[in-house]
């Protein structure tokens, strides 16, 4: 009987706690929630890596030297190399991780920095609409002087490759999670690595003693 009364009391507490639950709205662009998940990469982690990586690239001596040499070869200070994005490698224990978010953030940040041009004709960011639009040349209803001609697509000079891995160590009720993000840029012509950025984000999660 006493055990039954205790179960009823616990159930009442659980119902009361559920009835007091609230939903808080926040702006993910301006607030650091500190929310982390041991099984998947958070949107905050991706934003942190993307923006810090681009800032690092813009201040990297090797990358800046490449941009200067490219402008010298093109004989104009306005010249910008063309960059394509490779498929982001997901080497975590979450097969459903949406790594496209990291690619999109890197794309946006680098494009807005106005130091490279981004191609949508090749690489991970390739869009079928470009190829389909070029088929207008076979449609007599289009003014053929306005459709894209053969030999007009510009190949990429650079390729960017993002990668994310995750390592977890557990000791009893304590779990240590470290995620390593790597982003690099290589010269397509020579295959040489121009720039690399590595960022580790870790946190420790402890399970509560109650209910273990």
PDB file of C-alpha atoms in Angstrom:
ATOM      1  CA  UNK A   1       0.000   0.000   0.000  1.00  0.00           C
ATOM      2  CA  UNK A   2       2.826   2.364   0.900  1.00  0.00           C
ATOM      3  CA  UNK A   3       4.591   1.603  -2.384  1.00  0.00           C
ATOM      4  CA  UNK A   4       1.343   2.278  -4.257  1.00  0.00           C
ATOM      5  CA  UNK A   5       0.939   5.653  -2.554  1.00  0.00           C
ATOM      6  CA  UNK A   6       4.514   6.583  -3.454  1.00  0.00           C
ATOM      7  CA  UNK A   7       3.920   5.734  -7.118  1.00  0.00           C
ATOM      8  CA  UNK A   8       0.779   7.889  -7.130  1.00  0.00           C
ATOM      9  CA  UNK A   9       2.716  10.775  -5.547  1.00  0.00           C
ATOM     10  CA  UNK A  10       5.497  10.516  -8.159  1.00  0.00           C
ATOM     11  CA  UNK A  11       2.940  10.419 -10.956  1.00  0.00           C
ATOM     12  CA  UNK A  12       1.263  13.541  -9.574  1.00  0.00           C
ATOM     13  CA  UNK A  13       4.613  15.355  -9.466  1.00  0.00           C
ATOM     14  CA  UNK A  14       5.340  14.354 -13.069  1.00  0.00           C
ATOM     15  CA  UNK A  15       1.928  15.591 -14.238  1.00  0.00           C
ATOM     16  CA  UNK A  16       2.393  18.869 -12.378  1.00  0.00           C
ATOM     17  CA  UNK A  17       5.838  19.373 -13.915  1.00  0.00           C
ATOM     18  CA  UNK A  18       4.474  18.686 -17.395  1.00  0.00           C
ATOM     19  CA  UNK A  19       1.632  21.153 -16.897  1.00  0.00           C
ATOM     20  CA  UNK A  20       4.152  23.866 -15.934  1.00  0.00           C
ATOM     21  CA  UNK A  21       6.301  23.346 -19.055  1.00  0.00           C
ATOM     22  CA  UNK A  22       6.753  26.416 -21.247  1.00  0.00           C
ATOM     23  CA  UNK A  23       8.112  27.154 -24.722  1.00  0.00           C
ATOM     24  CA  UNK A  24      10.636  29.947 -24.963  1.00  0.00           C
ATOM     25  CA  UNK A  25      11.172  31.785 -28.250  1.00  0.00           C
ATOM     26  CA  UNK A  26      14.639  33.120 -29.055  1.00  0.00           C
ATOM     27  CA  UNK A  27      16.527  34.492 -32.048  1.00  0.00           C
ATOM     28  CA  UNK A  28      19.175  31.898 -33.030  1.00  0.00           C
ATOM     29  CA  UNK A  29      21.102  34.575 -34.936  1.00  0.00           C
ATOM     30  CA  UNK A  30      21.896  36.627 -31.861  1.00  0.00           C
ATOM     31  CA  UNK A  31      21.739  34.334 -28.826  1.00  0.00           C
ATOM     32  CA  UNK A  32      24.024  31.579 -27.632  1.00  0.00           C
ATOM     33  CA  UNK A  33      21.735  29.050 -25.989  1.00  0.00           C
ATOM     34  CA  UNK A  34      24.501  26.658 -24.972  1.00  0.00           C
ATOM     35  CA  UNK A  35      22.247  23.738 -25.924  1.00  0.00           C
ATOM     36  CA  UNK A  36      24.190  20.674 -27.027  1.00  0.00           C
ATOM     37  CA  UNK A  37      23.279  17.134 -28.024  1.00  0.00           C
ATOM     38  CA  UNK A  38      25.612  14.199 -27.478  1.00  0.00           C
ATOM     39  CA  UNK A  39      24.342  12.443 -30.594  1.00  0.00           C
ATOM     40  CA  UNK A  40      24.266  15.203 -33.217  1.00  0.00           C
ATOM     41  CA  UNK A  41      25.896  18.510 -34.137  1.00  0.00           C
ATOM     42  CA  UNK A  42      23.895  21.577 -33.196  1.00  0.00           C
ATOM     43  CA  UNK A  43      23.080  24.511 -35.480  1.00  0.00           C
ATOM     44  CA  UNK A  44      25.053  26.772 -33.143  1.00  0.00           C
ATOM     45  CA  UNK A  45      28.170  24.657 -33.546  1.00  0.00           C
ATOM     46  CA  UNK A  46      27.891  24.850 -37.334  1.00  0.00           C
ATOM     47  CA  UNK A  47      27.484  28.636 -37.271  1.00  0.00           C
ATOM     48  CA  UNK A  48      30.429  29.045 -34.921  1.00  0.00           C
ATOM     49  CA  UNK A  49      32.681  26.971 -37.170  1.00  0.00           C
ATOM     50  CA  UNK A  50      31.539  28.530 -40.453  1.00  0.00           C
ATOM     51  CA  UNK A  51      31.994  32.162 -39.435  1.00  0.00           C
ATOM     52  CA  UNK A  52      35.244  31.587 -37.551  1.00  0.00           C
ATOM     53  CA  UNK A  53      36.631  29.532 -40.453  1.00  0.00           C
ATOM     54  CA  UNK A  54      35.993  32.244 -43.035  1.00  0.00           C
ATOM     55  CA  UNK A  55      37.448  34.895 -40.751  1.00  0.00           C
ATOM     56  CA  UNK A  56      40.531  32.705 -40.355  1.00  0.00           C
ATOM     57  CA  UNK A  57      40.838  32.232 -44.126  1.00  0.00           C
ATOM     58  CA  UNK A  58      40.622  35.961 -44.804  1.00  0.00           C
ATOM     59  CA  UNK A  59      43.516  36.547 -42.403  1.00  0.00           C
ATOM     60  CA  UNK A  60      45.604  33.551 -43.427  1.00  0.00           C
ATOM     61  CA  UNK A  61      48.956  34.513 -45.085  1.00  0.00           C
ATOM     62  CA  UNK A  62      48.876  31.624 -47.563  1.00  0.00           C
ATOM     63  CA  UNK A  63      45.346  32.321 -48.719  1.00  0.00           C
ATOM     64  CA  UNK A  64      46.010  36.059 -49.018  1.00  0.00           C
ATOM     65  CA  UNK A  65      49.165  35.347 -51.005  1.00  0.00           C
ATOM     66  CA  UNK A  66      47.192  33.099 -53.369  1.00  0.00           C
ATOM     67  CA  UNK A  67      44.641  35.879 -53.946  1.00  0.00           C
ATOM     68  CA  UNK A  68      47.403  38.418 -54.660  1.00  0.00           C
ATOM     69  CA  UNK A  69      49.152  36.098 -57.124  1.00  0.00           C
ATOM     70  CA  UNK A  70      45.846  35.341 -58.839  1.00  0.00           C
ATOM     71  CA  UNK A  71      45.178  39.067 -59.312  1.00  0.00           C
ATOM     72  CA  UNK A  72      48.692  39.592 -60.649  1.00  0.00           C
ATOM     73  CA  UNK A  73      48.226  36.779 -63.183  1.00  0.00           C
ATOM     74  CA  UNK A  74      44.870  38.224 -64.251  1.00  0.00           C
ATOM     75  CA  UNK A  75      46.399  41.730 -64.319  1.00  0.00           C
ATOM     76  CA  UNK A  76      43.560  43.276 -62.340  1.00  0.00           C
ATOM     77  CA  UNK A  77      43.028  43.928 -58.648  1.00  0.00           C
ATOM     78  CA  UNK A  78      39.330  43.077 -59.107  1.00  0.00           C
ATOM     79  CA  UNK A  79      39.977  39.468 -60.166  1.00  0.00           C
ATOM     80  CA  UNK A  80      38.434  36.794 -57.949  1.00  0.00           C
ATOM     81  CA  UNK A  81      39.093  33.044 -58.245  1.00  0.00           C
ATOM     82  CA  UNK A  82      36.124  30.703 -58.692  1.00  0.00           C
ATOM     83  CA  UNK A  83      35.469  28.277 -55.848  1.00  0.00           C
ATOM     84  CA  UNK A  84      33.380  25.117 -55.746  1.00  0.00           C
ATOM     85  CA  UNK A  85      32.176  23.291 -52.652  1.00  0.00           C
ATOM     86  CA  UNK A  86      32.878  19.590 -52.225  1.00  0.00           C
ATOM     87  CA  UNK A  87      30.525  17.294 -50.356  1.00  0.00           C
ATOM     88  CA  UNK A  88      30.880  17.773 -46.609  1.00  0.00           C
ATOM     89  CA  UNK A  89      32.193  14.572 -45.023  1.00  0.00           C
ATOM     90  CA  UNK A  90      30.095  13.352 -42.096  1.00  0.00           C
ATOM     91  CA  UNK A  91      32.336  11.120 -39.991  1.00  0.00           C
ATOM     92  CA  UNK A  92      30.215  11.303 -36.841  1.00  0.00           C
ATOM     93  CA  UNK A  93      28.027   8.640 -35.263  1.00  0.00           C
ATOM     94  CA  UNK A  94      24.938  10.456 -36.598  1.00  0.00           C
ATOM     95  CA  UNK A  95      24.239   9.197 -40.145  1.00  0.00           C
ATOM     96  CA  UNK A  96      21.280  11.572 -40.462  1.00  0.00           C
ATOM     97  CA  UNK A  97      23.298  14.722 -39.704  1.00  0.00           C
ATOM     98  CA  UNK A  98      22.312  17.530 -42.096  1.00  0.00           C
ATOM     99  CA  UNK A  99      25.809  18.589 -43.159  1.00  0.00           C
ATOM    100  CA  UNK A 100      24.329  20.751 -45.927  1.00  0.00           C
ATOM    101  CA  UNK A 101      23.756  23.415 -43.301  1.00  0.00           C
ATOM    102  CA  UNK A 102      27.498  23.742 -42.703  1.00  0.00           C
ATOM    103  CA  UNK A 103      28.154  23.897 -46.449  1.00  0.00           C
ATOM    104  CA  UNK A 104      25.510  26.592 -46.917  1.00  0.00           C
ATOM    105  CA  UNK A 105      26.879  28.684 -44.053  1.00  0.00           C
ATOM    106  CA  UNK A 106      30.425  28.482 -45.434  1.00  0.00           C
ATOM    107  CA  UNK A 107      29.111  29.343 -48.895  1.00  0.00           C
ATOM    108  CA  UNK A 108      27.249  32.402 -47.634  1.00  0.00           C
ATOM    109  CA  UNK A 109      30.058  33.704 -45.435  1.00  0.00           C
ATOM    110  CA  UNK A 110      32.738  33.336 -48.096  1.00  0.00           C
ATOM    111  CA  UNK A 111      30.534  34.757 -50.850  1.00  0.00           C
ATOM    112  CA  UNK A 112      29.651  37.810 -48.752  1.00  0.00           C
ATOM    113  CA  UNK A 113      33.347  38.380 -48.026  1.00  0.00           C
ATOM    114  CA  UNK A 114      33.652  39.136 -51.780  1.00  0.00           C
ATOM    115  CA  UNK A 115      37.057  37.517 -52.240  1.00  0.00           C
ATOM    116  CA  UNK A 116      35.955  34.604 -54.437  1.00  0.00           C
ATOM    117  CA  UNK A 117      33.175  33.804 -56.876  1.00  0.00           C
ATOM    118  CA  UNK A 118      31.083  30.708 -56.109  1.00  0.00           C
ATOM    119  CA  UNK A 119      30.204  28.359 -58.947  1.00  0.00           C
ATOM    120  CA  UNK A 120      26.888  26.537 -59.029  1.00  0.00           C
ATOM    121  CA  UNK A 121      27.864  24.627 -62.156  1.00  0.00           C
ATOM    122  CA  UNK A 122      30.056  22.072 -60.407  1.00  0.00           C
ATOM    123  CA  UNK A 123      30.810  20.726 -56.972  1.00  0.00           C
ATOM    124  CA  UNK A 124      28.411  19.951 -54.137  1.00  0.00           C
ATOM    125  CA  UNK A 125      26.479  23.160 -54.763  1.00  0.00           C
ATOM    126  CA  UNK A 126      25.799  22.284 -58.415  1.00  0.00           C
ATOM    127  CA  UNK A 127      22.231  22.969 -59.487  1.00  0.00           C
ATOM    128  CA  UNK A 128      20.409  21.130 -62.257  1.00  0.00           C
ATOM    129  CA  UNK A 129      18.605  24.321 -63.198  1.00  0.00           C
ATOM    130  CA  UNK A 130      21.778  25.639 -64.852  1.00  0.00           C
ATOM    131  CA  UNK A 131      22.002  22.648 -67.167  1.00  0.00           C
ATOM    132  CA  UNK A 132      18.274  22.714 -67.843  1.00  0.00           C
ATOM    133  CA  UNK A 133      18.347  26.436 -68.655  1.00  0.00           C
ATOM    134  CA  UNK A 134      21.096  25.852 -71.187  1.00  0.00           C
ATOM    135  CA  UNK A 135      18.765  23.487 -73.057  1.00  0.00           C
ATOM    136  CA  UNK A 136      16.928  26.614 -74.227  1.00  0.00           C
ATOM    137  CA  UNK A 137      19.365  26.619 -77.129  1.00  0.00           C
ATOM    138  CA  UNK A 138      17.388  23.698 -78.565  1.00  0.00           C
ATOM    139  CA  UNK A 139      14.033  25.434 -78.162  1.00  0.00           C
ATOM    140  CA  UNK A 140      13.153  27.545 -81.239  1.00  0.00           C
ATOM    141  CA  UNK A 141      10.745  29.611 -79.119  1.00  0.00           C
ATOM    142  CA  UNK A 142      13.718  31.360 -77.455  1.00  0.00           C
ATOM    143  CA  UNK A 143      15.679  34.188 -79.020  1.00  0.00           C
ATOM    144  CA  UNK A 144      18.896  32.275 -79.727  1.00  0.00           C
ATOM    145  CA  UNK A 145      21.018  35.393 -79.233  1.00  0.00           C
ATOM    146  CA  UNK A 146      19.983  35.402 -75.551  1.00  0.00           C
ATOM    147  CA  UNK A 147      20.537  31.752 -74.635  1.00  0.00           C
ATOM    148  CA  UNK A 148      23.774  30.437 -73.122  1.00  0.00           C
ATOM    149  CA  UNK A 149      26.213  29.180 -75.707  1.00  0.00           C
ATOM    150  CA  UNK A 150      28.691  26.298 -75.501  1.00  0.00           C
ATOM    151  CA  UNK A 151      31.988  27.067 -73.815  1.00  0.00           C
ATOM    152  CA  UNK A 152      30.691  29.777 -71.479  1.00  0.00           C
ATOM    153  CA  UNK A 153      30.769  27.943 -68.125  1.00  0.00           C
ATOM    154  CA  UNK A 154      33.741  28.925 -65.952  1.00  0.00           C
ATOM    155  CA  UNK A 155      35.589  26.097 -64.198  1.00  0.00           C
ATOM    156  CA  UNK A 156      36.612  26.413 -60.573  1.00  0.00           C
ATOM    157  CA  UNK A 157      40.112  27.416 -59.509  1.00  0.00           C
ATOM    158  CA  UNK A 158      39.603  26.327 -55.907  1.00  0.00           C
ATOM    159  CA  UNK A 159      37.739  23.597 -54.054  1.00  0.00           C
ATOM    160  CA  UNK A 160      36.561  23.801 -50.434  1.00  0.00           C
ATOM    161  CA  UNK A 161      36.125  20.599 -48.398  1.00  0.00           C
ATOM    162  CA  UNK A 162      34.370  20.604 -45.003  1.00  0.00           C
ATOM    163  CA  UNK A 163      34.530  17.644 -42.641  1.00  0.00           C
ATOM    164  CA  UNK A 164      33.168  16.883 -39.178  1.00  0.00           C
ATOM    165  CA  UNK A 165      34.054  14.033 -36.834  1.00  0.00           C
ATOM    166  CA  UNK A 166      32.912  13.244 -33.294  1.00  0.00           C
ATOM    167  CA  UNK A 167      34.612  11.432 -30.426  1.00  0.00           C
ATOM    168  CA  UNK A 168      32.848  10.340 -27.246  1.00  0.00           C
ATOM    169  CA  UNK A 169      34.374   9.090 -24.005  1.00  0.00           C
ATOM    170  CA  UNK A 170      32.196   7.848 -21.162  1.00  0.00           C
ATOM    171  CA  UNK A 171      33.120   7.205 -17.536  1.00  0.00           C
ATOM    172  CA  UNK A 172      30.149   6.084 -15.508  1.00  0.00           C
ATOM    173  CA  UNK A 173      27.529   8.829 -15.577  1.00  0.00           C
ATOM    174  CA  UNK A 174      29.905  11.342 -17.206  1.00  0.00           C
ATOM    175  CA  UNK A 175      30.126  11.628 -20.989  1.00  0.00           C
ATOM    176  CA  UNK A 176      32.779  13.733 -22.728  1.00  0.00           C
ATOM    177  CA  UNK A 177      31.975  14.705 -26.325  1.00  0.00           C
ATOM    178  CA  UNK A 178      34.489  16.387 -28.638  1.00  0.00           C
ATOM    179  CA  UNK A 179      33.579  17.341 -32.196  1.00  0.00           C
ATOM    180  CA  UNK A 180      36.320  18.275 -34.648  1.00  0.00           C
ATOM    181  CA  UNK A 181      35.536  20.415 -37.686  1.00  0.00           C
ATOM    182  CA  UNK A 182      38.008  20.687 -40.538  1.00  0.00           C
ATOM    183  CA  UNK A 183      37.660  22.984 -43.543  1.00  0.00           C
ATOM    184  CA  UNK A 184      40.300  23.338 -46.241  1.00  0.00           C
ATOM    185  CA  UNK A 185      40.789  25.012 -49.611  1.00  0.00           C
ATOM    186  CA  UNK A 186      42.950  23.491 -52.348  1.00  0.00           C
ATOM    187  CA  UNK A 187      44.104  24.651 -55.774  1.00  0.00           C
ATOM    188  CA  UNK A 188      42.268  22.592 -58.425  1.00  0.00           C
ATOM    189  CA  UNK A 189      45.068  22.974 -60.994  1.00  0.00           C
ATOM    190  CA  UNK A 190      48.009  21.969 -58.814  1.00  0.00           C
ATOM    191  CA  UNK A 191      46.221  20.037 -56.057  1.00  0.00           C
ATOM    192  CA  UNK A 192      48.174  22.020 -53.485  1.00  0.00           C
ATOM    193  CA  UNK A 193      46.568  22.826 -50.146  1.00  0.00           C
ATOM    194  CA  UNK A 194      46.110  26.584 -49.815  1.00  0.00           C
ATOM    195  CA  UNK A 195      44.493  26.832 -46.388  1.00  0.00           C
ATOM    196  CA  UNK A 196      43.229  24.598 -43.591  1.00  0.00           C
ATOM    197  CA  UNK A 197      41.181  25.347 -40.500  1.00  0.00           C
ATOM    198  CA  UNK A 198      40.520  22.996 -37.593  1.00  0.00           C
ATOM    199  CA  UNK A 199      38.168  23.764 -34.722  1.00  0.00           C
ATOM    200  CA  UNK A 200      37.290  21.516 -31.801  1.00  0.00           C
ATOM    201  CA  UNK A 201      34.171  22.014 -29.701  1.00  0.00           C
ATOM    202  CA  UNK A 202      33.699  19.880 -26.622  1.00  0.00           C
ATOM    203  CA  UNK A 203      31.356  19.549 -23.688  1.00  0.00           C
ATOM    204  CA  UNK A 204      30.738  17.253 -20.737  1.00  0.00           C
ATOM    205  CA  UNK A 205      27.342  15.796 -19.919  1.00  0.00           C
ATOM    206  CA  UNK A 206      26.511  14.285 -16.540  1.00  0.00           C
ATOM    207  CA  UNK A 207      23.418  12.213 -15.940  1.00  0.00           C
ATOM    208  CA  UNK A 208      21.410  12.970 -12.838  1.00  0.00           C
ATOM    209  CA  UNK A 209      21.523  10.384 -10.064  1.00  0.00           C
ATOM    210  CA  UNK A 210      17.733  10.097  -9.828  1.00  0.00           C
ATOM    211  CA  UNK A 211      16.295   7.496 -12.180  1.00  0.00           C
ATOM    212  CA  UNK A 212      19.659   5.967 -13.106  1.00  0.00           C
TER     213      UNK A 212
END
